[in-house]
GROMACS .gro file of N, CA and C in nm:
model
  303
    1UNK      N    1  -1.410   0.952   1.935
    1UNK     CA    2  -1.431   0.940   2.078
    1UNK      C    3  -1.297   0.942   2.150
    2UNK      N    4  -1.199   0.873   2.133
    2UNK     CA    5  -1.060   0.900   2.156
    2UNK      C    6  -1.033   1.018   2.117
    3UNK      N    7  -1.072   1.129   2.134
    3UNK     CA    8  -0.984   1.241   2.068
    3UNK      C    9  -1.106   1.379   2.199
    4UNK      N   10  -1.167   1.268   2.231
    4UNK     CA   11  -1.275   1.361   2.360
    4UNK      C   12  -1.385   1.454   2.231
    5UNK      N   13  -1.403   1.385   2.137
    5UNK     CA   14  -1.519   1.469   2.058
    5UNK      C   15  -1.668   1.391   2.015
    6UNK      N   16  -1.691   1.294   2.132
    6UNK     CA   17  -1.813   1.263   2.144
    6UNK      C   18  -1.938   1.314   2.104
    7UNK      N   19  -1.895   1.468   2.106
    7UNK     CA   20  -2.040   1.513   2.059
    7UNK      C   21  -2.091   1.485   1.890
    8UNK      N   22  -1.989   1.502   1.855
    8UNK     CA   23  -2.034   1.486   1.707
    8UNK      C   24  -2.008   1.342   1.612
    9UNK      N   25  -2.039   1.251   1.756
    9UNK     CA   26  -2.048   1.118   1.690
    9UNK      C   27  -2.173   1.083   1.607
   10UNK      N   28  -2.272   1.141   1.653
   10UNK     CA   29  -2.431   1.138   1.620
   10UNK      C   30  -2.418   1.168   1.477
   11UNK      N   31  -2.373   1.305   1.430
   11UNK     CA   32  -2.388   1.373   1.325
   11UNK      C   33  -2.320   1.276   1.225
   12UNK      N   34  -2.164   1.296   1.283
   12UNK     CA   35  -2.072   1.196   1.151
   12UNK      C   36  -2.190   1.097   1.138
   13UNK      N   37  -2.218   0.998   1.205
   13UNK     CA   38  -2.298   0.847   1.193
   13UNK      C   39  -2.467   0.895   1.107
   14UNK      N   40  -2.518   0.999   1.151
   14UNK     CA   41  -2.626   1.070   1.041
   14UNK      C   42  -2.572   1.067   0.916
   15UNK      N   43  -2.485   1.140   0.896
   15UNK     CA   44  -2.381   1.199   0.763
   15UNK      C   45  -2.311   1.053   0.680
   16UNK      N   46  -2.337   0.948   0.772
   16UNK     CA   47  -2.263   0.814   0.730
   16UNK      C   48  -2.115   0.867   0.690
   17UNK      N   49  -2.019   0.948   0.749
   17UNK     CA   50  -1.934   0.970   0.736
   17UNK      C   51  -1.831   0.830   0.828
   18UNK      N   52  -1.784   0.758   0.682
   18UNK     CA   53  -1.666   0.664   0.736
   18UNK      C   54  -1.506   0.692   0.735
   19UNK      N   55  -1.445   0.613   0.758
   19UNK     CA   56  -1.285   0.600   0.765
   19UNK      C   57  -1.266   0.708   0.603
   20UNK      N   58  -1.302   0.643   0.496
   20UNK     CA   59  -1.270   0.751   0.383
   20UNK      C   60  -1.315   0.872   0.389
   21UNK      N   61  -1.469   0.884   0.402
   21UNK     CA   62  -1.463   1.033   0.375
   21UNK      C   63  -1.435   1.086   0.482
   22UNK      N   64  -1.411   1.047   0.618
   22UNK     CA   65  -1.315   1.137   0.699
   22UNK      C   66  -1.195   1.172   0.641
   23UNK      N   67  -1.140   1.132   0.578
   23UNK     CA   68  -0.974   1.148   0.523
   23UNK      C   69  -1.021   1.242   0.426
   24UNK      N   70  -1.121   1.246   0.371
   24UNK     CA   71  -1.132   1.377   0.254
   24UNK      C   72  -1.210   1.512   0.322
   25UNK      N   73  -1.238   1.535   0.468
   25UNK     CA   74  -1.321   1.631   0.517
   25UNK      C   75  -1.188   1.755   0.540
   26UNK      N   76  -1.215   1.879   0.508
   26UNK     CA   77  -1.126   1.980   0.553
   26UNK      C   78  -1.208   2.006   0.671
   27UNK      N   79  -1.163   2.181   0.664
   27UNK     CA   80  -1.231   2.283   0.781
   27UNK      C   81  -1.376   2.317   0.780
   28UNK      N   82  -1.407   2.361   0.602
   28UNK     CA   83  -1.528   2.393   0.566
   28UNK      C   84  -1.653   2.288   0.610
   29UNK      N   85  -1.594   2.190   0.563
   29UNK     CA   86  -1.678   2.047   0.516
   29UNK      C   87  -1.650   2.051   0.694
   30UNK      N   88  -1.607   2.038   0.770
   30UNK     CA   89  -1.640   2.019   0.915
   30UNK      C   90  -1.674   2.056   0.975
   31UNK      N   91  -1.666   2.213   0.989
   31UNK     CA   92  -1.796   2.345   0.999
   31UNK      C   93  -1.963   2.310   0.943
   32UNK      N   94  -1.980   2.236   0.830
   32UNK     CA   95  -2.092   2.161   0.786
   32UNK      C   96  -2.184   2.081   0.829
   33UNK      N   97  -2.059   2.019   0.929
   33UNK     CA   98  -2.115   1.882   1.011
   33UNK      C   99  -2.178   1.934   1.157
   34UNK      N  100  -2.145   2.050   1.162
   34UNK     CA  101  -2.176   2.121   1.312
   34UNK      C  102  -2.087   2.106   1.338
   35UNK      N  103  -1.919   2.121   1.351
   35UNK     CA  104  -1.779   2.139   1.414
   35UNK      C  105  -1.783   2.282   1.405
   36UNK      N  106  -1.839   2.344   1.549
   36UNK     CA  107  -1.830   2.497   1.541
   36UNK      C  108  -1.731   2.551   1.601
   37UNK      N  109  -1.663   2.438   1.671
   37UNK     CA  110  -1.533   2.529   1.752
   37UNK      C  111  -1.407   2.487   1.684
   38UNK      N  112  -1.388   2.611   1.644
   38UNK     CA  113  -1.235   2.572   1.550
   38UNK      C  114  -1.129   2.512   1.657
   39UNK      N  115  -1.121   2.498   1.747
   39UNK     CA  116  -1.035   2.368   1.837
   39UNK      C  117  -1.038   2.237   1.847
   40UNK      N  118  -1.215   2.198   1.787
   40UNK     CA  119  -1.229   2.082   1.758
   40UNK      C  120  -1.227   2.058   1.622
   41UNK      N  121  -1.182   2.163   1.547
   41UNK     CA  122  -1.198   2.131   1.403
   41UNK      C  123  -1.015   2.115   1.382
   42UNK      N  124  -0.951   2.194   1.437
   42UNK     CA  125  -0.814   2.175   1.416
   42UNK      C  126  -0.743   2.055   1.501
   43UNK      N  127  -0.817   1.988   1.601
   43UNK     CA  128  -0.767   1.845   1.645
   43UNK      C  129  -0.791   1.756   1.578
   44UNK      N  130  -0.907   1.801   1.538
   44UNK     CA  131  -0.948   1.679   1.362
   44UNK      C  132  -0.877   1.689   1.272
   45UNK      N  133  -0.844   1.815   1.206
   45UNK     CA  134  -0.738   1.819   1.102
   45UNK      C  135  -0.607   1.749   1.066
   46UNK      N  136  -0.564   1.817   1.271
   46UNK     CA  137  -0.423   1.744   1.300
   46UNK      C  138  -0.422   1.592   1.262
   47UNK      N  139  -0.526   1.520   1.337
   47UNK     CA  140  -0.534   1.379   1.366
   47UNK      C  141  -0.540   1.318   1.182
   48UNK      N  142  -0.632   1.369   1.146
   48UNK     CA  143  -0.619   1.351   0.975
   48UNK      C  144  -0.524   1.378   0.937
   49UNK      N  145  -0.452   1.433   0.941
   49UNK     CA  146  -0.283   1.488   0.886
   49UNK      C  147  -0.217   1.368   0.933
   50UNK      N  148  -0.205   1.330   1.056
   50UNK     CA  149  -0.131   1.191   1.102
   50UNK      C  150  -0.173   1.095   1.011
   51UNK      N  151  -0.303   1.054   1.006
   51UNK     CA  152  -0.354   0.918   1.007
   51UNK      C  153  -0.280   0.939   0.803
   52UNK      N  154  -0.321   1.057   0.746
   52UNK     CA  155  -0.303   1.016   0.607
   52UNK      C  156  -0.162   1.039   0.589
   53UNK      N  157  -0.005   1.088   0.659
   53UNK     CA  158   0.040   1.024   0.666
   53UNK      C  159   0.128   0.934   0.659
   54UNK      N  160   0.045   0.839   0.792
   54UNK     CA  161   0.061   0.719   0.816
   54UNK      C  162   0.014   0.594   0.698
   55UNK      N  163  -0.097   0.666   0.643
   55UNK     CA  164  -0.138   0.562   0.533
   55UNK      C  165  -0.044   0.577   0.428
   56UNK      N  166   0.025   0.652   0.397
   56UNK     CA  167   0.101   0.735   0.267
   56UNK      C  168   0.266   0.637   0.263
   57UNK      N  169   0.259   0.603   0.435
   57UNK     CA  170   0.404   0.550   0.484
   57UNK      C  171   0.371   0.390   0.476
   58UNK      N  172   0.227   0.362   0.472
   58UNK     CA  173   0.233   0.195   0.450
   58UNK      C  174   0.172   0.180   0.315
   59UNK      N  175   0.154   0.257   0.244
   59UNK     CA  176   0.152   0.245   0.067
   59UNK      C  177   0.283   0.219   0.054
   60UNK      N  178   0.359   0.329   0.116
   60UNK     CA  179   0.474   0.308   0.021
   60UNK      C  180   0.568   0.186   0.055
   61UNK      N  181   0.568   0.156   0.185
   61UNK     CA  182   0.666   0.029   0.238
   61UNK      C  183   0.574  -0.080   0.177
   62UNK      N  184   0.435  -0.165   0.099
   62UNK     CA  185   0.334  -0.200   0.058
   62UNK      C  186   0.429  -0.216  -0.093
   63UNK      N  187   0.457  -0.091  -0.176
   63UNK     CA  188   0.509  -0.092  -0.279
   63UNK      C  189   0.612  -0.139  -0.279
   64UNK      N  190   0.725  -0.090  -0.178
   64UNK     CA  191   0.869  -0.168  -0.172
   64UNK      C  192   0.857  -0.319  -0.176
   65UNK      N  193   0.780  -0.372  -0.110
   65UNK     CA  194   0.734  -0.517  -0.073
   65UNK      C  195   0.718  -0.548  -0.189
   66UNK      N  196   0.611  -0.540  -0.270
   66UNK     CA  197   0.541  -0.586  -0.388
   66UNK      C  198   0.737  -0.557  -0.454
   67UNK      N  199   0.806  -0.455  -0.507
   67UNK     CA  200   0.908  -0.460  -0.617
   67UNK      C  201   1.020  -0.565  -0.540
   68UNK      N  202   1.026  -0.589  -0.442
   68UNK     CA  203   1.114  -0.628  -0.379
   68UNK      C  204   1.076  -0.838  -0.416
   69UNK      N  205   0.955  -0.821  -0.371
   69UNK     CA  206   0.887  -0.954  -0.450
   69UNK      C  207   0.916  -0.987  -0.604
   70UNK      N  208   0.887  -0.909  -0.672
   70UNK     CA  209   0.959  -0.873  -0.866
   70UNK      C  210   1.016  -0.925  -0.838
   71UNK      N  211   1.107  -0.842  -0.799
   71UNK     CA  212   1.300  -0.885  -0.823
   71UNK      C  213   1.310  -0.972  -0.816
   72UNK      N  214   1.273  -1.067  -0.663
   72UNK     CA  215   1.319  -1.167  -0.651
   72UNK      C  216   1.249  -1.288  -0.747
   73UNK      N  217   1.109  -1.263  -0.792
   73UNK     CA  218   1.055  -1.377  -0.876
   73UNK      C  219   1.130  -1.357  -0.988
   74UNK      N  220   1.190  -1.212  -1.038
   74UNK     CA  221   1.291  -1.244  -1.197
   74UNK      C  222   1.439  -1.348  -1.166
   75UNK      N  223   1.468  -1.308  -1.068
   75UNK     CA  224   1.609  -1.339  -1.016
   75UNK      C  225   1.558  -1.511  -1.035
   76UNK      N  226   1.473  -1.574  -0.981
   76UNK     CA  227   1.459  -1.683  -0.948
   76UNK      C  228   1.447  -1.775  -1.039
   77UNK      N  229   1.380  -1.689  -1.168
   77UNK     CA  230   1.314  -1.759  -1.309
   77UNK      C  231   1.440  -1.745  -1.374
   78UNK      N  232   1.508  -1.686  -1.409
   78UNK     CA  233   1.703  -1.670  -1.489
   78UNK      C  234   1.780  -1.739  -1.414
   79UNK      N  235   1.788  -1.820  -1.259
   79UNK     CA  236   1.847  -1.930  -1.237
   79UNK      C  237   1.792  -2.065  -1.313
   80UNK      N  238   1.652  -2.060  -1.294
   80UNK     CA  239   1.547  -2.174  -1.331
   80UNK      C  240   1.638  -2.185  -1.510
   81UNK      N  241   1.619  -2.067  -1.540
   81UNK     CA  242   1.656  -2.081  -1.700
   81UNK      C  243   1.799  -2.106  -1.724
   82UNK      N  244   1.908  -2.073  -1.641
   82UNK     CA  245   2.009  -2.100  -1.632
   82UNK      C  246   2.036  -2.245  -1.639
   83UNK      N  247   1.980  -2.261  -1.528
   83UNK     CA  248   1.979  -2.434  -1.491
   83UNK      C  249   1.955  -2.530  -1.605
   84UNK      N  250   1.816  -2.472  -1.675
   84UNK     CA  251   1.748  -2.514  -1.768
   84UNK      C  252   1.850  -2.561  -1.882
   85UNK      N  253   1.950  -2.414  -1.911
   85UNK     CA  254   2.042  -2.429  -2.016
   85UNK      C  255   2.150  -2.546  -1.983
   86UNK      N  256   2.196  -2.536  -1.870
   86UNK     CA  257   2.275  -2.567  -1.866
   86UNK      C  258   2.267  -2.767  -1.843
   87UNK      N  259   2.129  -2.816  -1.808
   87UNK     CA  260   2.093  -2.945  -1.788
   87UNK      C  261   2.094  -2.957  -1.983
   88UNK      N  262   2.044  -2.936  -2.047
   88UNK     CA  263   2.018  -2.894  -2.214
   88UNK      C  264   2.158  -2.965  -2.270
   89UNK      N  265   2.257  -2.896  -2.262
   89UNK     CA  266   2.432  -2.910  -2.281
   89UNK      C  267   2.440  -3.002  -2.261
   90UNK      N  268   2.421  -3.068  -2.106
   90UNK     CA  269   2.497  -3.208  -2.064
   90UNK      C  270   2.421  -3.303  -2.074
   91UNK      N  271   2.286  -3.282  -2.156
   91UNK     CA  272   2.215  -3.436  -2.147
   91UNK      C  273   2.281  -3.499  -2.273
   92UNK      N  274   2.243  -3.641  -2.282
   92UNK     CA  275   2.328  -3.727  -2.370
   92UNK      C  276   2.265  -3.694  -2.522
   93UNK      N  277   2.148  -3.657  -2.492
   93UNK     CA  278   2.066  -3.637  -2.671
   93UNK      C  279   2.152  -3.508  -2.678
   94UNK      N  280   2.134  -3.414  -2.671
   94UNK     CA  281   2.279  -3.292  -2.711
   94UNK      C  282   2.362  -3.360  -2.750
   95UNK      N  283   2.460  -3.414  -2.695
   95UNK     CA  284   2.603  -3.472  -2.742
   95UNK      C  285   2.606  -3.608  -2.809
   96UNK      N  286   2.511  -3.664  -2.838
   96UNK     CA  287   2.457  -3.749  -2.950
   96UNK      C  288   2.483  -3.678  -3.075
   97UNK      N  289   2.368  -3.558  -3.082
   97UNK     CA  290   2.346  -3.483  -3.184
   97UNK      C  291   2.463  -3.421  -3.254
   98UNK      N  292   2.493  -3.413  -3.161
   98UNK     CA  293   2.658  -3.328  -3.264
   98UNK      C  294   2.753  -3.438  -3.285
   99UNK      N  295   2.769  -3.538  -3.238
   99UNK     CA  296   2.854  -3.646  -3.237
   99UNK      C  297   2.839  -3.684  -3.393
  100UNK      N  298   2.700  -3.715  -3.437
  100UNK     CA  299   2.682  -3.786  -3.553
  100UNK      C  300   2.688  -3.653  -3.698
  101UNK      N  301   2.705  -3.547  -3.696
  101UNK     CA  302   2.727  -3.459  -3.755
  101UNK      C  303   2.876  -3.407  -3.774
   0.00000   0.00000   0.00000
């Protein structure tokens, strides 16, 4: 409806055509639906070309996020273990232990 193609709201909503299989409709498959004027079939295309993308650009910043999260949970667990070692060394049962040996 934003795109001024009201008419073939009926059909998509017959067709139960949603958010996904709009993203998988070409020219043919929209000629199908009754999109007989290739002007409204190529503003659809365009607009699908944006929207997927736009989805393609928040997968991938989505993925950076998620490795960027990794990192930092490894980084965090090798201080933890660091720490770990290094409390290990200076407690008094350590230097007990070697004392009497």
């Amino acid at each position: 409806m934003s795109l001024n193609l009201e008419q073939y709201v009926s059909e998509f909503s017959a067709q139960n055509i949603n958010g996904e299989h709009l993203l998988q409709l070409d020219g043919s498959k929209l000629k199908a639906l009754g999109m007989t004027s290739s002007q409204d079939r190529a503003i659809i295309k365009k607009k699908l070309k944006e929207m997927k993308a736009s989805l393609e650009k928040a997968r991938k910043a989505q993925e950076k996020m998620e490795k960027q999260r990794e990192k930092l949970r490894k980084k965090e667990q090798e201080q933890l273990q660091r720490k770990s070692k290094k409390t290990d060394k200076s407690s008094p049962d350590a230097t007990e232990g070697t004392q009497e040996q």
